[in-house]
Structure formats: C-alpha cells, structure tokens
GROMACS .gro file of C-alpha atoms in nm:
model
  132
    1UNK     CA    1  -4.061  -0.857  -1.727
    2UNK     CA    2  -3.828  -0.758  -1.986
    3UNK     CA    3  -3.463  -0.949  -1.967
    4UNK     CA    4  -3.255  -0.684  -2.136
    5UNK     CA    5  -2.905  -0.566  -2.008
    6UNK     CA    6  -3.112  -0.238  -1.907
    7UNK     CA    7  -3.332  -0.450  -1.675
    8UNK     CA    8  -3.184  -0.390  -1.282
    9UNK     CA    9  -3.331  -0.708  -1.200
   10UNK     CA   10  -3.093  -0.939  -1.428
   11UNK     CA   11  -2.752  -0.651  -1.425
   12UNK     CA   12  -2.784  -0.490  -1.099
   13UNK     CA   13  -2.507  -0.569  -0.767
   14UNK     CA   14  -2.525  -0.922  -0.667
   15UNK     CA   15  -2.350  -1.051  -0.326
   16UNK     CA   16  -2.048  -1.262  -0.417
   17UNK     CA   17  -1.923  -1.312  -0.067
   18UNK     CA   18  -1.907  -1.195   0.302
   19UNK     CA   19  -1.569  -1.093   0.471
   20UNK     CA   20  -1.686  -1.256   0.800
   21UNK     CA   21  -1.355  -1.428   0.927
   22UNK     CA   22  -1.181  -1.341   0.590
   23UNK     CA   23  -0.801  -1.223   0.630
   24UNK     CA   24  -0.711  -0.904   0.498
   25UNK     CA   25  -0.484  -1.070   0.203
   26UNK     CA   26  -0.675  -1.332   0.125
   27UNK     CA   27  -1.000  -1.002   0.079
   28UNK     CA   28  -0.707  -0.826  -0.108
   29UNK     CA   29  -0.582  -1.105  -0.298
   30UNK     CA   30  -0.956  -1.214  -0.441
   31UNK     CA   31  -1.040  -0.846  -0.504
   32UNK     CA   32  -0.705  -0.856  -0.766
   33UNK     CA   33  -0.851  -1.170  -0.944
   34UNK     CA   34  -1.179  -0.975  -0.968
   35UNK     CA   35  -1.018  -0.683  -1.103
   36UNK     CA   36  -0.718  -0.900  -1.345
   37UNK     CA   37  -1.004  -1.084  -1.515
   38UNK     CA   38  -1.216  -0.718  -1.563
   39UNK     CA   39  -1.538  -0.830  -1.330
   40UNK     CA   40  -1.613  -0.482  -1.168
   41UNK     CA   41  -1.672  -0.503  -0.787
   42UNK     CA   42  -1.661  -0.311  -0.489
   43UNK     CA   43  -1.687  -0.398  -0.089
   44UNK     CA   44  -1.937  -0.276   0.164
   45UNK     CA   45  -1.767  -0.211   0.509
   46UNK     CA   46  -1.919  -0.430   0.829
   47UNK     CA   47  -2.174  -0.288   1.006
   48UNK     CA   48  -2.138  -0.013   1.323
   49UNK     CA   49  -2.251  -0.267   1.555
   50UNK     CA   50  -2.125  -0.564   1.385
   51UNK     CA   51  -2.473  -0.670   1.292
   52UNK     CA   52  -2.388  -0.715   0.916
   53UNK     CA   53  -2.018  -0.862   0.753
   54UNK     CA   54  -1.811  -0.687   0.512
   55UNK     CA   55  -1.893  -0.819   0.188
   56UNK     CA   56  -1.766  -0.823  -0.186
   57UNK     CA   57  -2.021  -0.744  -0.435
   58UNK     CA   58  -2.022  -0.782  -0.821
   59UNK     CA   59  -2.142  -0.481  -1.004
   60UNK     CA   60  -2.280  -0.683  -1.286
   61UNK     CA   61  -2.521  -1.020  -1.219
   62UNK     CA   62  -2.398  -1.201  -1.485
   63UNK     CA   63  -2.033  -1.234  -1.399
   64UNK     CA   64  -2.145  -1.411  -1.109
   65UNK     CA   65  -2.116  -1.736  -1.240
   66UNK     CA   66  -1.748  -1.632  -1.347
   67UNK     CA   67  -1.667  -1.502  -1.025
   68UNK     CA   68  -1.774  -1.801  -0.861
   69UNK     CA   69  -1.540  -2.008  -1.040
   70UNK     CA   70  -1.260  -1.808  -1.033
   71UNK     CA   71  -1.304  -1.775  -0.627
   72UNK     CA   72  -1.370  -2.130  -0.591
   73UNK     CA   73  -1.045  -2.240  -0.813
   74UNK     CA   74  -0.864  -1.939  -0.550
   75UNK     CA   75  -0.943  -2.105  -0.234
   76UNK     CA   76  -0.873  -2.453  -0.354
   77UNK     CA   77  -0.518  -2.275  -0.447
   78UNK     CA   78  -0.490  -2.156  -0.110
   79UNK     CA   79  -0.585  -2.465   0.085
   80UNK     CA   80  -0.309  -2.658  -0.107
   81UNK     CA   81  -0.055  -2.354  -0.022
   82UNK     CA   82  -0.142  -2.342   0.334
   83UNK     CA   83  -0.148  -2.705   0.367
   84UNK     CA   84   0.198  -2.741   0.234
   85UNK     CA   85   0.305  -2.495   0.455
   86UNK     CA   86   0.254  -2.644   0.716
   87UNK     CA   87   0.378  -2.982   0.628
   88UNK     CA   88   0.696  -2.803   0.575
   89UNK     CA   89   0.649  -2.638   0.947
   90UNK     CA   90   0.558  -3.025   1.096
   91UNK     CA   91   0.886  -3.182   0.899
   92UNK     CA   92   1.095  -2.852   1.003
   93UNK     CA   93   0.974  -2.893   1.394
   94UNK     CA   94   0.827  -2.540   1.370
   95UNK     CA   95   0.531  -2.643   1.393
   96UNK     CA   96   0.319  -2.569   1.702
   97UNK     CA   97   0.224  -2.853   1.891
   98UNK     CA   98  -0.108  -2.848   2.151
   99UNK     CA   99   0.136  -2.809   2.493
  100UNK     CA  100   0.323  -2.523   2.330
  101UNK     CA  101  -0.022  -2.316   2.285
  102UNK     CA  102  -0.088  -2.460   2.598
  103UNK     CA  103   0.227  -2.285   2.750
  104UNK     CA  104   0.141  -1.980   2.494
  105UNK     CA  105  -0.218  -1.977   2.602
  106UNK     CA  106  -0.334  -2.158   2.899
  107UNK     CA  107  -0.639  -1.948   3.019
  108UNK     CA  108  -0.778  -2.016   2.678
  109UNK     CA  109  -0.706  -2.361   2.652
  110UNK     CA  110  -0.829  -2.446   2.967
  111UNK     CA  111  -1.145  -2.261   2.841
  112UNK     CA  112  -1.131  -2.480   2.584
  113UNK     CA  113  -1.107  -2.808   2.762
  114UNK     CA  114  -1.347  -2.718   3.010
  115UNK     CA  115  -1.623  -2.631   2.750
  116UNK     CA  116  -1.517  -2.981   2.602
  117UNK     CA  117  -1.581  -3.180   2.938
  118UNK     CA  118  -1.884  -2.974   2.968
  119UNK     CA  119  -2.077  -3.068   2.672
  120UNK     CA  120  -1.929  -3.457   2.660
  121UNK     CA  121  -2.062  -3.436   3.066
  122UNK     CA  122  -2.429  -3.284   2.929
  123UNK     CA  123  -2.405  -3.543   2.650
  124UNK     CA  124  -2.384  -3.853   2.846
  125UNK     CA  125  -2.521  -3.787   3.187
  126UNK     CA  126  -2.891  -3.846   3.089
  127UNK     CA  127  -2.774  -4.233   3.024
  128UNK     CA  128  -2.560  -4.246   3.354
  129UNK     CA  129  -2.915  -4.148   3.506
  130UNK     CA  130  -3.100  -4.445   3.313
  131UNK     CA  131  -2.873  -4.678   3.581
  132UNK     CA  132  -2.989  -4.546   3.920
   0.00000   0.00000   0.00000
C-alpha cells in the first residue's frame, strides 16, 4: 500500500472529537484555533435520533497530531479560566452553595439524594445480611 499524500488511507477525514456535552463556545472557540493555525475541518451534525454526537473532523490525517496538541493545550487553558472563576465567585459569595440549588432545584436534588441512598443501601445491605 502506497503512503503517498494521494493515498485516502494516510490524508483522508480523521475524527478529532465528539460534541457530546460540548458547549456551543467552547465547539466555536476550538473550531477558531483549527481554522487560526490553517488545519482544515468541518463538523458533522448529531444524529436524528440522537444515536450518534456531533463531531469535529480534520480534513487532512496528518494534522491530527497538531490538532491534538493544540486542543489539549485549549482545554488545559480553559480549566484554569473556569477554575479561577469560580474562586473569584467562592471569595465574592456568588458562588452557589448545595442548599441554594437545593432551594433552586429541589425535585432534582432530592432525585439526586435518593439515587445516592439507593446505591450506598444496594452497596452495603448484602453485609448487613451476613449478621442475621
């Protein structure tokens, strides 16, 4: 198998990511780093039935490994961002705290503690059996 830049096999679309719980900035903002550092892309839509993600694909295989570190050095860029932000919304008081979601959301978060009691109740029960 011939490896020349006319061979599909080594320049064809390659899968760089899916947009499976992705924002729609942080999609936008990695699609502009694609495009400001010339790697040609484009993005597939998710599926009808919601089968199959949204993803970003790479026209050209061999500006995956490229891509990779450019996305990578991204979303280390944005964890720091969003982690100082909310520092600043903890040392500002805006910051929400669990009994204001509570007060926000309290059919979910009762969901949520019940599925919690429910799975530490399944975890331990077979040893609270050993005993009788």
């Amino acid at each position: 198998m011939s490896m020349s830049p006319d061979n599909p096999a080594k320049t064809g679309a390659v899968r760089l990511m899916t947009f499976r719980h992705v924002p729609v900035d942080e999609q936008e903002e990695i699609a502009q780093l694609l495009t400001d550092h010339g790697i040609e892309h484009y993005t597939t839509p998710e599926g009808r039935w919601g089968l199959s993600a949204a993803a970003l694909w790479l026209r050209n295989r061999e500006q995956l490994a490229t891509a990779k570190a450019l996305n990578q050095r991204y979303q280390q860029e944005r964890a720091i961002k969003a982690q100082r932000e909310y520092e600043q919304l903890k040392q500002s008081g805006d910051a929400e705290t669990f009994f204001q979601r509570l007060r926000r959301e309290p059919l979910r978060m009762v969901f949520y503690i019940a599925a919690v009691a429910a799975i530490i109740y399944l975890s331990i029960s077979p040893f609270l059996a050993l005993g009788d």
